[in-house]
mmCIF file of C-alpha atoms in Angstrom:
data_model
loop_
_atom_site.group_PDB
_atom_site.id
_atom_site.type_symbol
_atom_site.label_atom_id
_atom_site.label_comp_id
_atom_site.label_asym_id
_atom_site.label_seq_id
_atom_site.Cartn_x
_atom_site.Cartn_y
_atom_site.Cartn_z
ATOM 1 C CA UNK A 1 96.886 -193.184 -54.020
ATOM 2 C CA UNK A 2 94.992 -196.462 -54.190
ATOM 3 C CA UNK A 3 92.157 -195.975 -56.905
ATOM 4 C CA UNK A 4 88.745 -198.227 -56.409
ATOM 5 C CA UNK A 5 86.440 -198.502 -58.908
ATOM 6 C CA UNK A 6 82.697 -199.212 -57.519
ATOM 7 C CA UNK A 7 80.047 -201.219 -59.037
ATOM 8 C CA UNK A 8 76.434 -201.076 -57.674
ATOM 9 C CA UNK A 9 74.369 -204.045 -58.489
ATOM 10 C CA UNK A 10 70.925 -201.559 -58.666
ATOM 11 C CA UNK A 11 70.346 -199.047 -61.591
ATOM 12 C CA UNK A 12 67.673 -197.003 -59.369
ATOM 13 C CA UNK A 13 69.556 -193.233 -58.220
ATOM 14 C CA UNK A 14 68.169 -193.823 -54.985
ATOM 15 C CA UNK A 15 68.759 -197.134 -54.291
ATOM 16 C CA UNK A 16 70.709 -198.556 -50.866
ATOM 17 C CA UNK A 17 73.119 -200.238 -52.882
ATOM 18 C CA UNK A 18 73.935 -196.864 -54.603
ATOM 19 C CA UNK A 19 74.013 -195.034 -51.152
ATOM 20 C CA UNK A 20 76.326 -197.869 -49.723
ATOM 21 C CA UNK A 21 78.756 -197.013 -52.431
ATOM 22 C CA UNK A 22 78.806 -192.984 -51.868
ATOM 23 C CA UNK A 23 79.216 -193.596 -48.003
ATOM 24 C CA UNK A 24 82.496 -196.091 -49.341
ATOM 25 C CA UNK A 25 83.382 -192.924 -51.199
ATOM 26 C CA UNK A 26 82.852 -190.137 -47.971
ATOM 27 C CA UNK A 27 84.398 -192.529 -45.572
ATOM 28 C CA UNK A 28 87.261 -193.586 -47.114
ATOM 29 C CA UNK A 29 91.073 -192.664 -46.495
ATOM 30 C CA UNK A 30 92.816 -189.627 -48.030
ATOM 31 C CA UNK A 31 94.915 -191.972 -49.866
ATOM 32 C CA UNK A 32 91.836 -193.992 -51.061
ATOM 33 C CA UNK A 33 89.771 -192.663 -54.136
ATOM 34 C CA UNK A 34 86.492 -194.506 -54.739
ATOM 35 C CA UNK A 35 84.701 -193.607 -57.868
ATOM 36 C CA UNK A 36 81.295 -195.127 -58.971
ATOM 37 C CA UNK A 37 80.952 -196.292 -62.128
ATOM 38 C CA UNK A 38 78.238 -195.018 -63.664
ATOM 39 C CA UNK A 39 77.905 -196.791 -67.513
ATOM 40 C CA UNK A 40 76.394 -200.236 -66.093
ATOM 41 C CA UNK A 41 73.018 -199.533 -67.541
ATOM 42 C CA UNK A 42 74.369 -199.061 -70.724
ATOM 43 C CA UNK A 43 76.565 -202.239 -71.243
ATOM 44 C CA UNK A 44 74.950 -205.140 -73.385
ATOM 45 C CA UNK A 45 74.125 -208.875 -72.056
ATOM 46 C CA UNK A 46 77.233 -210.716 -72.601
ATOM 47 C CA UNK A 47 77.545 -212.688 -76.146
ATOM 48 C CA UNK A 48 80.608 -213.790 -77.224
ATOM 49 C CA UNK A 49 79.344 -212.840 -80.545
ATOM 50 C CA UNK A 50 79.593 -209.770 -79.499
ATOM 51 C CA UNK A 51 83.092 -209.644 -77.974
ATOM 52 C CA UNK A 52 86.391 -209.122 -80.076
ATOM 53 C CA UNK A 53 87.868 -206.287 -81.439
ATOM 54 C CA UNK A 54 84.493 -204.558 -82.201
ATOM 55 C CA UNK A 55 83.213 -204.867 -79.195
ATOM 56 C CA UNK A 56 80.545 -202.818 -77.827
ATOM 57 C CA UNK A 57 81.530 -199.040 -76.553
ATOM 58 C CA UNK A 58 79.863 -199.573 -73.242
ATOM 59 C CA UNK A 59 81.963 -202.526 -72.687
ATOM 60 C CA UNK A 60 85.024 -201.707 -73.725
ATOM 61 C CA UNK A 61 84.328 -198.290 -70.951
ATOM 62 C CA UNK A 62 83.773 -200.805 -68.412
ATOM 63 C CA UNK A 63 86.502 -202.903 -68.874
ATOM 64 C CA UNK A 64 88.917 -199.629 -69.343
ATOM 65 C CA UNK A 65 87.503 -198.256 -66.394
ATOM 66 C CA UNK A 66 88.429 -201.548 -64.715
ATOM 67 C CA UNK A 67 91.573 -202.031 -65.875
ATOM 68 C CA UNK A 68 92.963 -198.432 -64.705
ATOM 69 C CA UNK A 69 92.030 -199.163 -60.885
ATOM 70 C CA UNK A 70 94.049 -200.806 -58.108
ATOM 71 C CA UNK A 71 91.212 -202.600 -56.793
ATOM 72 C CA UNK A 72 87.074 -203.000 -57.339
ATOM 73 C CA UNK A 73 84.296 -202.528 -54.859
ATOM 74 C CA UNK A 74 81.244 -204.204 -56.247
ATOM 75 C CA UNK A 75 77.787 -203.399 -53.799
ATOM 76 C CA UNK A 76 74.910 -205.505 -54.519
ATOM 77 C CA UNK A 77 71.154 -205.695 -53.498
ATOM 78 C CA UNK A 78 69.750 -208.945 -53.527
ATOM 79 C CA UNK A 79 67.148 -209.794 -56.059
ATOM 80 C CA UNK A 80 65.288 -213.374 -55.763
ATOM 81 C CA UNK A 81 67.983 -214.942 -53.894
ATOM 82 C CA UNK A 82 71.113 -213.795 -55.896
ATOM 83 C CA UNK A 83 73.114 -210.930 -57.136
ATOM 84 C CA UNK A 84 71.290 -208.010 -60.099
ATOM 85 C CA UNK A 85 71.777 -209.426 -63.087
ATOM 86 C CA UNK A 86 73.472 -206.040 -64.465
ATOM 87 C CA UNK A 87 75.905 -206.954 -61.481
ATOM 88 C CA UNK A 88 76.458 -210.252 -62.757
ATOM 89 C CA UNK A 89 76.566 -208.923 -66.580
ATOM 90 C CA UNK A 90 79.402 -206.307 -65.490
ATOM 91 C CA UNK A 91 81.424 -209.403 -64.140
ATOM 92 C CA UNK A 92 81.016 -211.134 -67.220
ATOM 93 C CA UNK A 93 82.317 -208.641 -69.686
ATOM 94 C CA UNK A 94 85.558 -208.013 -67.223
ATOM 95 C CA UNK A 95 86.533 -211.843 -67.381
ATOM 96 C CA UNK A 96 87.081 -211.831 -70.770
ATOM 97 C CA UNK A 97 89.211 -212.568 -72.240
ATOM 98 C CA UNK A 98 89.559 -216.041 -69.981
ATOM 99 C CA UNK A 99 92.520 -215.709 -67.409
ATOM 100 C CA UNK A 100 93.177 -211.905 -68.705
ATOM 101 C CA UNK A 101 90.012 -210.044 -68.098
ATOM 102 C CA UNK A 102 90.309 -206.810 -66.247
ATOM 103 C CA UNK A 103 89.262 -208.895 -63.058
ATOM 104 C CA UNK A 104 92.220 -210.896 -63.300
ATOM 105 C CA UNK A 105 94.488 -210.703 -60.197
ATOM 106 C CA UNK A 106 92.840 -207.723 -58.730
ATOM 107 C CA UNK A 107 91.677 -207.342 -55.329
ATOM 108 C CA UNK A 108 87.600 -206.966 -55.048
ATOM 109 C CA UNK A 109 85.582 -206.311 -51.707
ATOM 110 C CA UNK A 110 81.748 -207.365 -51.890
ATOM 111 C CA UNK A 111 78.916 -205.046 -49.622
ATOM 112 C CA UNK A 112 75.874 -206.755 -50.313
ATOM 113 C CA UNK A 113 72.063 -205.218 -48.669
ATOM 114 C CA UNK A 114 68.823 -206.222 -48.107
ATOM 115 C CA UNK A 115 65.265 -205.157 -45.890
ATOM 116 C CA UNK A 116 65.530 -208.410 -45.302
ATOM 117 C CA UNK A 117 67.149 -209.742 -42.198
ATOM 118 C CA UNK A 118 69.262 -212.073 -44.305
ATOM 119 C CA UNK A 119 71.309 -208.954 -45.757
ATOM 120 C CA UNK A 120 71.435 -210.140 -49.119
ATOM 121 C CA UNK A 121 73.703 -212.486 -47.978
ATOM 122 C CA UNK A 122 73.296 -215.325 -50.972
ATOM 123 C CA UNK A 123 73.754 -211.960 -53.009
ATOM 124 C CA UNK A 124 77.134 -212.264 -51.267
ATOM 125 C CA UNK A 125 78.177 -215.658 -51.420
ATOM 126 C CA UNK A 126 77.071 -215.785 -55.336
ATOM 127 C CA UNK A 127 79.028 -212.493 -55.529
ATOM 128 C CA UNK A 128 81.970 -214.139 -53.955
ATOM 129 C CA UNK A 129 81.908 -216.803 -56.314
ATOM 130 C CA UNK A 130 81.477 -215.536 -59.791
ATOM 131 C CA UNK A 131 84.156 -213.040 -58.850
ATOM 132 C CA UNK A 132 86.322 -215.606 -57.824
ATOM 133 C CA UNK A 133 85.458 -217.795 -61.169
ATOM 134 C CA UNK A 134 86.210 -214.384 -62.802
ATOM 135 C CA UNK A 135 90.178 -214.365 -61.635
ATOM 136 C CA UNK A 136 89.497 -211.471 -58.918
ATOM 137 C CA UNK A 137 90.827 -211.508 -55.683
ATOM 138 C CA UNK A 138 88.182 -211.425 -52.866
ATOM 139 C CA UNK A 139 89.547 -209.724 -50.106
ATOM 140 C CA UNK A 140 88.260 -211.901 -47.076
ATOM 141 C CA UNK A 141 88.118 -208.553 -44.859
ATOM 142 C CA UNK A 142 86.176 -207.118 -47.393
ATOM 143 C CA UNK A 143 82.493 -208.201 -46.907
ATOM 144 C CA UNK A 144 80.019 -206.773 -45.906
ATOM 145 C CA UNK A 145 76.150 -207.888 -45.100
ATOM 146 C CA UNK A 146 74.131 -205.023 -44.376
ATOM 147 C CA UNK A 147 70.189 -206.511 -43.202
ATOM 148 C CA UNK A 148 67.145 -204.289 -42.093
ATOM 149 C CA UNK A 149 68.065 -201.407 -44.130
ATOM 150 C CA UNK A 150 64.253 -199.642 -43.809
ATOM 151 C CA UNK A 151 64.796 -199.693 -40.357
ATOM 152 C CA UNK A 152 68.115 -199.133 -40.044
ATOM 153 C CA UNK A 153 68.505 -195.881 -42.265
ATOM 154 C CA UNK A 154 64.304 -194.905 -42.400
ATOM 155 C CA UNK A 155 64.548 -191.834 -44.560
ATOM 156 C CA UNK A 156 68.512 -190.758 -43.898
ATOM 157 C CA UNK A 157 71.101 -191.571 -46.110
ATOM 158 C CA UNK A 158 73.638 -194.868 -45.543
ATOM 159 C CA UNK A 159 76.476 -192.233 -44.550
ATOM 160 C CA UNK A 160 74.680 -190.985 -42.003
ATOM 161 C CA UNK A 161 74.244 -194.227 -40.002
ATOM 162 C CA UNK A 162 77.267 -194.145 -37.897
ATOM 163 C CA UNK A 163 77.761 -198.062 -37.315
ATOM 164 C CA UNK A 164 77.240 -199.000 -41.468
ATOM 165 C CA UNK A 165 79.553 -196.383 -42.244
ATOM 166 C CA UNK A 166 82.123 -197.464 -39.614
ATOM 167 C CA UNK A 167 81.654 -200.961 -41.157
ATOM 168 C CA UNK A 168 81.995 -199.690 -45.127
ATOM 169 C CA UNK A 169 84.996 -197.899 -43.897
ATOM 170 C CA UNK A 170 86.810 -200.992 -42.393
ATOM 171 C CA UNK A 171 85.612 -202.676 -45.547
ATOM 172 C CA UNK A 172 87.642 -199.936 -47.866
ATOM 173 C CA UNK A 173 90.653 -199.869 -45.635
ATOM 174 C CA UNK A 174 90.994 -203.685 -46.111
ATOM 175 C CA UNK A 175 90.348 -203.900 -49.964
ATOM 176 C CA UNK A 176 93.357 -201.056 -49.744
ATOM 177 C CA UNK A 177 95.621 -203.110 -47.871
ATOM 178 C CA UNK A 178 95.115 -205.851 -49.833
ATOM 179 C CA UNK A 179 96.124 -203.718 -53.064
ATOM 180 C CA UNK A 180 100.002 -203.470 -50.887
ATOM 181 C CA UNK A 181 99.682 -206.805 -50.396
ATOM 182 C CA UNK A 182 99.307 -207.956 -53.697
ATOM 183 C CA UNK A 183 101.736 -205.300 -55.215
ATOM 184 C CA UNK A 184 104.566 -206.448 -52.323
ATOM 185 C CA UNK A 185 104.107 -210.078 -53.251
#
């Protein structure tokens, strides 16, 4: 069973980035288990003052939750030309500690969405990046733009969109195969 842990980049229950995640979850393999995370809300701004061996609950939960999975699906909407900042906040806890953060080495897939007919897709290439800076492994199969997203879904949920959940599922599949890869090597 490969385990992915999925982090959406928007706090709001309803949100696209949220529904992108849930359709990763419905389309995904039998031997793929995608679970949301649900604590991001709660986890503090980064401060190394903060870090150590007191370090706050929320964080610690995040970086446990991390640590346990084969591989991380992060989903992000696109907020003034970059990725959420509670996106970018989760990816700063898990590289610490520097070189050993729960990042470290493991395989990460990106979905990024937007109205826009961009697709959020400097949300992706900043998402690319600081994940990258953060010691994960993006999985080049595993990105996703997803643009128009009033039009596309109107008042239906992501899932139901046959083409976007086609696309999430090739998406999973590769950040799976790249968890074989990585554990063959």
């Amino acid at each position: 069973m490969t385990r992915v842990l999925a982090l959406v980049g928007s706090l709001r229950d309803g949100s696209v980035s949220r529904q992108l995640a849930e359709t990763a979850a419905a389309v995904a393999a039998e031997n793929v288990e995608v679970t949301l995370y649900e604590g991001l809300a709660d986890v503090p701004f980064y401060n190394e003052d903060l870090d150590g061996e007191a370090a706050p609950a929320a964080a610690v939960a995040l970086r446990d939750a991390a640590a346990e999975v084969d591989a991380v699906l992060i989903v992000t909407p696109e907020y003034n030309g970059t990725v959420s900042a509670v996106l970018k906040n989760a990816v700063d806890w898990l590289s610490r500690p520097y070189g050993a953060g729960a990042l470290s080495g493991k395989p990460v897939a990106i979905v990024s969405q937007s109205p826009s007919q961009n697709a959020a897709k400097w949300a992706l290439e900043d998402a690319v990046k600081v994940v990258g800076i953060a010691g994960g492994k993006v999985v080049d199969a595993g990105s996703l733009s997803v643009g128009e997203t009033f039009g596309k879904f109107g008042g239906e949920h992501a899932k139901e969109h046959a083409e976007t959940a086609q696309q999430v599922a090739t998406v999973v599949a590769a950040l799976a195969e790249a968890t074989k890869v990585l554990a063959d090597a």
